[in-house]
Tab-separated table of C-alpha atoms in Angstrom:
chain	number	residue	atom	x	y	z
A	514	MET	CA	-9.607	-90.749	-18.731
A	515	ILE	CA	-6.312	-89.048	-17.604
A	516	PRO	CA	-3.311	-91.406	-17.560
A	517	HIS	CA	-1.831	-92.157	-14.234
A	518	SER	CA	1.630	-90.915	-15.246
A	519	ARG	CA	0.174	-87.466	-16.185
A	520	ILE	CA	-1.508	-87.133	-12.801
A	521	VAL	CA	1.732	-87.915	-10.887
A	522	SER	CA	3.528	-85.235	-12.940
A	523	VAL	CA	0.824	-82.605	-12.247
A	524	LEU	CA	1.003	-83.267	-8.619
A	525	ALA	CA	4.794	-83.126	-8.588
A	526	LEU	CA	4.688	-79.778	-10.306
A	527	GLY	CA	2.228	-78.434	-7.776
A	528	ALA	CA	4.410	-79.640	-4.880
A	529	LEU	CA	7.495	-77.782	-6.436
A	530	GLY	CA	5.393	-74.602	-6.901
A	531	ALA	CA	4.230	-74.687	-3.306
A	532	ILE	CA	7.833	-75.163	-2.151
A	533	CYS	CA	8.956	-72.229	-4.310
A	534	LEU	CA	6.201	-70.058	-2.967
A	535	THR	CA	7.258	-70.709	0.647
A	536	GLY	CA	10.927	-70.955	0.063
A	537	CYS	CA	11.589	-68.481	-2.784
A	538	THR	CA	9.804	-65.347	-1.212
A	539	PRO	CA	12.128	-62.324	-0.650
A	540	GLU	CA	13.781	-62.227	2.753
A	541	GLU	CA	12.161	-59.981	5.334
A	542	GLN	CA	13.806	-56.561	5.513
A	543	PRO	CA	15.675	-56.069	8.844
A	544	ALA	CA	14.362	-53.435	11.203
A	545	GLN	CA	15.985	-50.018	10.637
A	546	GLU	CA	18.936	-49.584	12.913
A	547	LEU	CA	18.702	-46.234	14.604
A	548	LYS	CA	21.777	-44.320	15.777
A	549	PRO	CA	21.956	-43.288	19.500
A	550	LEU	CA	21.778	-39.634	20.470
A	551	ALA	CA	25.205	-37.980	20.762
A	552	LEU	CA	26.209	-35.550	23.401
A	553	LYS	CA	28.071	-33.037	21.275
A	554	GLU	CA	29.000	-30.479	23.833
A	555	GLN	CA	28.820	-30.056	27.520
A	556	VAL	CA	30.028	-27.385	30.018
A	557	SER	CA	29.607	-26.778	33.688
A	558	THR	CA	30.294	-23.841	36.019
A	559	ILE	CA	30.517	-23.672	39.843
A	560	VAL	CA	29.818	-20.569	41.847
A	561	LYS	CA	29.813	-20.010	45.601
A	562	SER	CA	26.393	-19.471	47.072
A	563	ALA	CA	24.693	-18.736	50.322
A	564	ASP	CA	23.948	-22.294	51.208
A	565	GLY	CA	27.011	-23.935	49.432
A	566	TYR	CA	27.639	-24.009	45.660
A	567	ALA	CA	25.538	-23.477	42.639
A	568	VAL	CA	26.439	-25.942	39.954
A	569	SER	CA	25.155	-24.908	36.412
A	570	TRP	CA	25.520	-26.760	33.186
A	571	ALA	CA	24.693	-26.709	29.510
A	572	GLY	CA	24.750	-29.293	26.842
A	573	VAL	CA	23.726	-30.096	23.248
A	574	LEU	CA	22.313	-33.496	22.181
A	575	SER	CA	22.187	-34.377	18.571
A	576	ASN	CA	19.780	-36.707	16.742
A	577	ALA	CA	21.268	-38.228	13.478
A	578	ASN	CA	17.955	-40.040	12.635
A	579	PRO	CA	15.928	-38.008	10.155
A	580	TRP	CA	12.677	-39.923	10.626
A	581	HIS	CA	12.389	-40.370	14.345
A	582	PHE	CA	11.964	-38.403	17.582
A	583	GLY	CA	14.191	-39.233	20.434
A	584	GLU	CA	11.670	-39.286	23.363
A	585	HIS	CA	11.808	-39.767	27.238
A	586	VAL	CA	15.509	-38.749	27.419
A	587	VAL	CA	16.758	-38.131	31.027
A	588	ALA	CA	20.222	-36.465	31.580
A	589	THR	CA	22.094	-37.390	34.740
A	590	ILE	CA	24.405	-34.746	36.175
A	591	VAL	CA	27.012	-35.912	38.690
A	592	GLY	CA	29.430	-33.814	40.564
A	593	ARG	CA	32.425	-35.386	42.454
A	594	ASP	CA	34.913	-33.881	44.880
A	595	ALA	CA	38.718	-34.274	44.449
A	596	LYS	CA	38.590	-37.632	46.240
A	597	GLY	CA	35.906	-38.983	43.734
A	598	THR	CA	33.181	-38.763	46.412
A	599	GLU	CA	29.791	-37.846	44.862
A	600	VAL	CA	28.593	-34.544	46.155
A	601	VAL	CA	25.711	-33.738	43.878
A	602	ARG	CA	23.519	-35.787	41.517
A	603	MET	CA	20.371	-34.699	39.620
A	604	ASP	CA	18.290	-36.400	37.015
A	605	GLN	CA	16.837	-33.858	34.459
A	606	PRO	CA	14.097	-35.000	32.108
A	607	LEU	CA	14.784	-33.397	28.701
A	608	ASP	CA	12.398	-32.522	25.872
A	609	ALA	CA	12.138	-34.660	22.779
A	610	VAL	CA	15.050	-34.373	20.369
A	611	PRO	CA	13.513	-33.580	16.936
A	612	PRO	CA	14.342	-35.704	13.804
A	613	GLY	CA	17.690	-34.837	12.332
A	614	GLY	CA	18.059	-32.002	14.790
A	615	SER	CA	19.667	-31.131	18.050
A	616	LEU	CA	18.549	-30.197	21.609
A	617	ALA	CA	20.191	-27.517	23.745
A	618	PHE	CA	19.511	-27.888	27.451
A	619	THR	CA	20.649	-26.123	30.555
A	620	GLY	CA	20.070	-26.714	34.347
A	621	GLN	CA	21.159	-25.815	37.936
A	622	ALA	CA	21.560	-27.718	41.163
A	623	SER	CA	22.918	-26.920	44.694
A	624	ALA	CA	25.744	-28.624	46.366
A	625	VAL	CA	26.942	-28.411	49.995
A	626	GLU	CA	30.522	-29.184	49.064
A	627	LYS	CA	32.340	-27.917	45.978
A	628	PRO	CA	32.630	-30.370	43.150
A	629	ALA	CA	35.966	-30.811	41.469
A	630	LYS	CA	34.388	-32.473	38.344
A	631	VAL	CA	30.926	-32.481	36.839
A	632	THR	CA	29.838	-34.971	34.167
A	633	ILE	CA	26.642	-35.228	32.031
A	634	GLN	CA	25.256	-38.675	30.924
A	635	TYR	CA	22.022	-39.589	29.605
A	636	ARG	CA	19.644	-42.620	29.235
A	637	PRO	CA	19.032	-44.047	25.768
A	638	ALA	CA	16.112	-42.423	23.960
A	639	GLN	CA	12.885	-44.116	23.040
A	640	TRP	CA	12.212	-43.765	19.358
A	641	ARG	CA	9.041	-42.799	17.572
A	642	PRO	CA	8.471	-42.174	13.917
A	643	ALA	CA	7.781	-38.707	12.933
A	644	ALA	CA	4.269	-37.948	11.600
A	645	ARG	CA	5.712	-36.000	8.619
A	646	ILE	CA	8.745	-35.754	6.313
A	647	PRO	CA	11.842	-34.026	7.848
A	648	SER	CA	11.388	-30.709	5.928
A	649	ALA	CA	7.950	-30.164	7.450
A	650	PHE	CA	9.564	-29.608	10.822
A	651	GLN	CA	10.642	-25.995	10.609
A	652	ARG	CA	12.688	-24.103	13.095
A	653	PHE	CA	10.946	-21.375	15.228
A	654	PRO	CA	12.554	-18.124	14.073
A	655	ILE	CA	14.436	-16.023	16.604
A	656	THR	CA	14.860	-12.296	15.850
A	657	ARG	CA	16.229	-9.147	17.476
A	658	VAL	CA	18.490	-10.864	19.909
A	659	GLN	CA	20.442	-8.698	22.291
A	660	THR	CA	23.101	-9.901	24.787
A	661	LEU	CA	23.763	-7.264	27.583
A	662	HIS	CA	26.577	-7.750	30.000
A	663	GLN	CA	25.423	-6.898	33.583
A	664	LYS	CA	27.396	-5.245	36.345
A	665	ASP	CA	27.280	-8.534	38.543
A	666	GLY	CA	28.884	-10.398	35.721
A	667	SER	CA	25.774	-12.089	34.365
A	668	TYR	CA	24.303	-11.687	30.918
A	669	LEU	CA	20.849	-10.587	30.079
A	670	ILE	CA	19.479	-12.075	26.731
A	671	THR	CA	16.385	-10.666	25.104
A	672	GLY	CA	14.611	-11.270	21.813
A	673	TYR	CA	11.449	-12.538	20.056
A	674	VAL	CA	10.419	-15.934	18.991
A	675	GLY	CA	8.173	-16.589	16.072
A	676	ASN	CA	5.975	-19.449	14.884
A	677	PRO	CA	6.087	-20.589	11.272
A	678	TYR	CA	3.049	-22.869	11.655
A	679	GLN	CA	-0.646	-22.143	11.035
A	680	VAL	CA	-1.814	-22.976	14.577
A	681	ALA	CA	-0.557	-21.493	17.848
A	682	ALA	CA	2.219	-23.287	19.895
A	683	SER	CA	0.800	-23.603	23.336
A	684	SER	CA	4.314	-23.531	24.981
A	685	LEU	CA	7.841	-23.230	23.799
A	686	VAL	CA	11.238	-23.467	25.550
A	687	VAL	CA	13.921	-20.930	24.708
A	688	ASN	CA	17.475	-21.743	25.139
A	689	ALA	CA	20.557	-19.508	24.851
A	690	LEU	CA	24.029	-20.744	24.548
A	691	LEU	CA	26.936	-18.347	25.150
A	692	ARG	CA	30.186	-18.878	23.197
A	693	ASP	CA	33.565	-17.220	23.201
A	694	LYS	CA	35.446	-16.014	20.052
A	695	ALA	CA	36.853	-19.554	19.310
A	696	GLY	CA	33.249	-20.953	19.449
A	697	LYS	CA	33.815	-22.736	22.760
A	698	LEU	CA	30.674	-23.253	24.917
A	699	LEU	CA	30.799	-21.123	28.096
A	700	GLY	CA	27.327	-21.622	29.473
A	701	GLY	CA	23.587	-21.047	28.975
A	702	GLY	CA	20.109	-20.429	30.257
A	703	SER	CA	16.505	-21.073	29.256
A	704	THR	CA	13.018	-19.676	29.683
A	705	PHE	CA	9.479	-20.325	28.436
A	706	VAL	CA	7.046	-18.472	26.220
A	707	ASP	CA	3.350	-19.444	25.879
A	708	ASP	CA	0.640	-19.106	23.222
A	709	VAL	CA	2.902	-18.245	20.354
A	710	LYS	CA	0.910	-17.350	17.275
A	711	ALA	CA	2.093	-16.789	13.719
A	712	GLY	CA	2.668	-13.116	13.081
A	713	SER	CA	2.684	-12.226	16.871
A	714	PRO	CA	6.233	-13.130	18.153
A	715	PRO	CA	6.300	-12.728	21.956
A	716	ARG	CA	9.405	-11.368	23.661
A	717	PHE	CA	11.574	-13.533	25.764
A	718	ILE	CA	13.991	-12.531	28.554
A	719	LEU	CA	16.448	-14.878	30.307
A	720	THR	CA	19.570	-14.532	32.443
A	721	VAL	CA	22.840	-16.461	32.324
A	722	ALA	CA	25.073	-16.224	35.409
A	723	GLY	CA	28.027	-17.950	36.830
A	724	LEU	CA	30.332	-18.005	33.805
A	725	PRO	CA	34.090	-18.666	34.374
A	726	ALA	CA	35.979	-15.413	35.456
A	727	GLY	CA	37.449	-13.685	32.530
A	728	SER	CA	35.050	-15.154	30.093
A	729	VAL	CA	34.356	-12.963	27.085
A	730	VAL	CA	31.102	-13.745	25.265
A	731	ALA	CA	31.465	-13.312	21.476
A	732	LYS	CA	28.256	-15.066	20.261
A	733	THR	CA	24.970	-15.989	21.505
A	734	GLU	CA	22.953	-18.907	19.930
A	735	VAL	CA	19.232	-18.856	20.797
A	736	THR	CA	16.899	-21.748	19.758
A	737	ALA	CA	13.308	-22.601	20.433
A	738	ARG	CA	11.576	-25.920	20.697
A	739	THR	CA	8.209	-27.560	21.800
A	740	TRP	CA	8.057	-28.385	25.485
A	741	GLY	CA	7.674	-32.080	26.720
A	742	SER	CA	9.226	-35.461	26.758
A	743	THR	CA	7.473	-36.525	23.531
A	744	GLY	CA	7.408	-35.027	20.032
A	745	ARG	CA	3.586	-34.973	19.721
A	746	PRO	CA	3.360	-31.180	20.154
A	747	PHE	CA	5.786	-30.695	17.276
A	748	ASP	CA	3.998	-33.321	15.246
A	749	GLU	CA	0.729	-31.440	15.631
A	750	LEU	CA	2.257	-28.233	14.591
A	751	ALA	CA	3.936	-29.760	11.427
A	752	LEU	CA	0.579	-31.620	10.528
A	753	SER	CA	-1.306	-28.180	10.616
A	754	GLY	CA	1.100	-26.929	7.830
A	755	ALA	CA	3.391	-23.896	7.647
A	756	VAL	CA	2.228	-20.401	6.955
A	757	PRO	CA	2.837	-19.508	3.284
A	758	VAL	CA	5.858	-17.493	2.800
A	759	HIS	CA	4.329	-15.140	0.237
A	760	THR	CA	0.947	-13.928	1.301
A	761	VAL	CA	0.675	-10.708	-0.820
A	762	LYS	CA	-0.660	-10.868	-4.515
A	763	PRO	CA	1.736	-9.681	-7.164
A	764	THR	CA	1.037	-6.241	-8.444
A	765	GLY	CA	3.126	-6.353	-11.538
A	766	ALA	CA	1.544	-7.127	-14.985
A	767	PRO	CA	1.849	-10.783	-16.290
A	768	PHE	CA	4.170	-11.624	-19.060
A	769	GLU	CA	2.750	-11.351	-22.508
A	770	VAL	CA	4.425	-14.558	-23.469
A	771	ASP	CA	5.169	-17.434	-21.043
A	772	ARG	CA	9.054	-17.486	-20.990
A	773	SER	CA	9.204	-21.289	-20.334
A	774	THR	CA	6.919	-21.837	-23.411
A	775	GLN	CA	9.283	-19.552	-25.579
A	776	ILE	CA	12.279	-21.510	-24.373
A	777	VAL	CA	10.717	-24.806	-25.240
A	778	SER	CA	9.747	-23.530	-28.592
A	779	ASP	CA	13.250	-22.229	-29.509
A	780	HIS	CA	14.755	-25.576	-28.313
A	781	LYS	CA	12.500	-27.469	-30.628
A	782	GLU	CA	13.506	-25.262	-33.810
């Protein structure tokens, strides 16, 4: 027969153990705090048109979060006259901002009266974790870019956009940003290319007009991205895997002795 005092001791120890299990567990990790998107650059131009004024803009959004897409972003462009009265407003849905990357965007709207000031704001992004690690999201290579100054003052930009992934990209947006010698953003334009397959880069052509008088373009930055307000098309490309960089079998004779083995042997001696 177990003594009564021993039963009490066992029960007390059990109670203390239960308290420790419930009260001594590690604290729950707080949810990861995501940084908001940042509008790194913005520029606007205003040109007289047949029905009033053509307002053009270009901007660059930056995503400092390396593991999340910024989705369903909408830019709001507002133009006001010298008295502060709103003369043009446009909501522009933007494509998803890739993890740890940036998004160049351009647009145009018409205004009956000339704006004295144009501003770009944006609604906060909705965040979605990326399907793969950051290094899996490779840039779409841009090659053979030409920037041609036209007689009417506009710029014609041509080039080719590649696909580093094993499956075809159904639709890509190509953006061109024009800069002066100091790197200042002057303006930009965009176009689309469809059915982009690895090894068969399609040609793109776009025009940028309405730059400030006297502008001298010294550099053209061209980027391509998947189209749509979510990052799922980019996820699907990354999940398919990238095309191997080296696809040709070496033709040289193999080493008679493995160099790494030789180095290890020398080190042991």
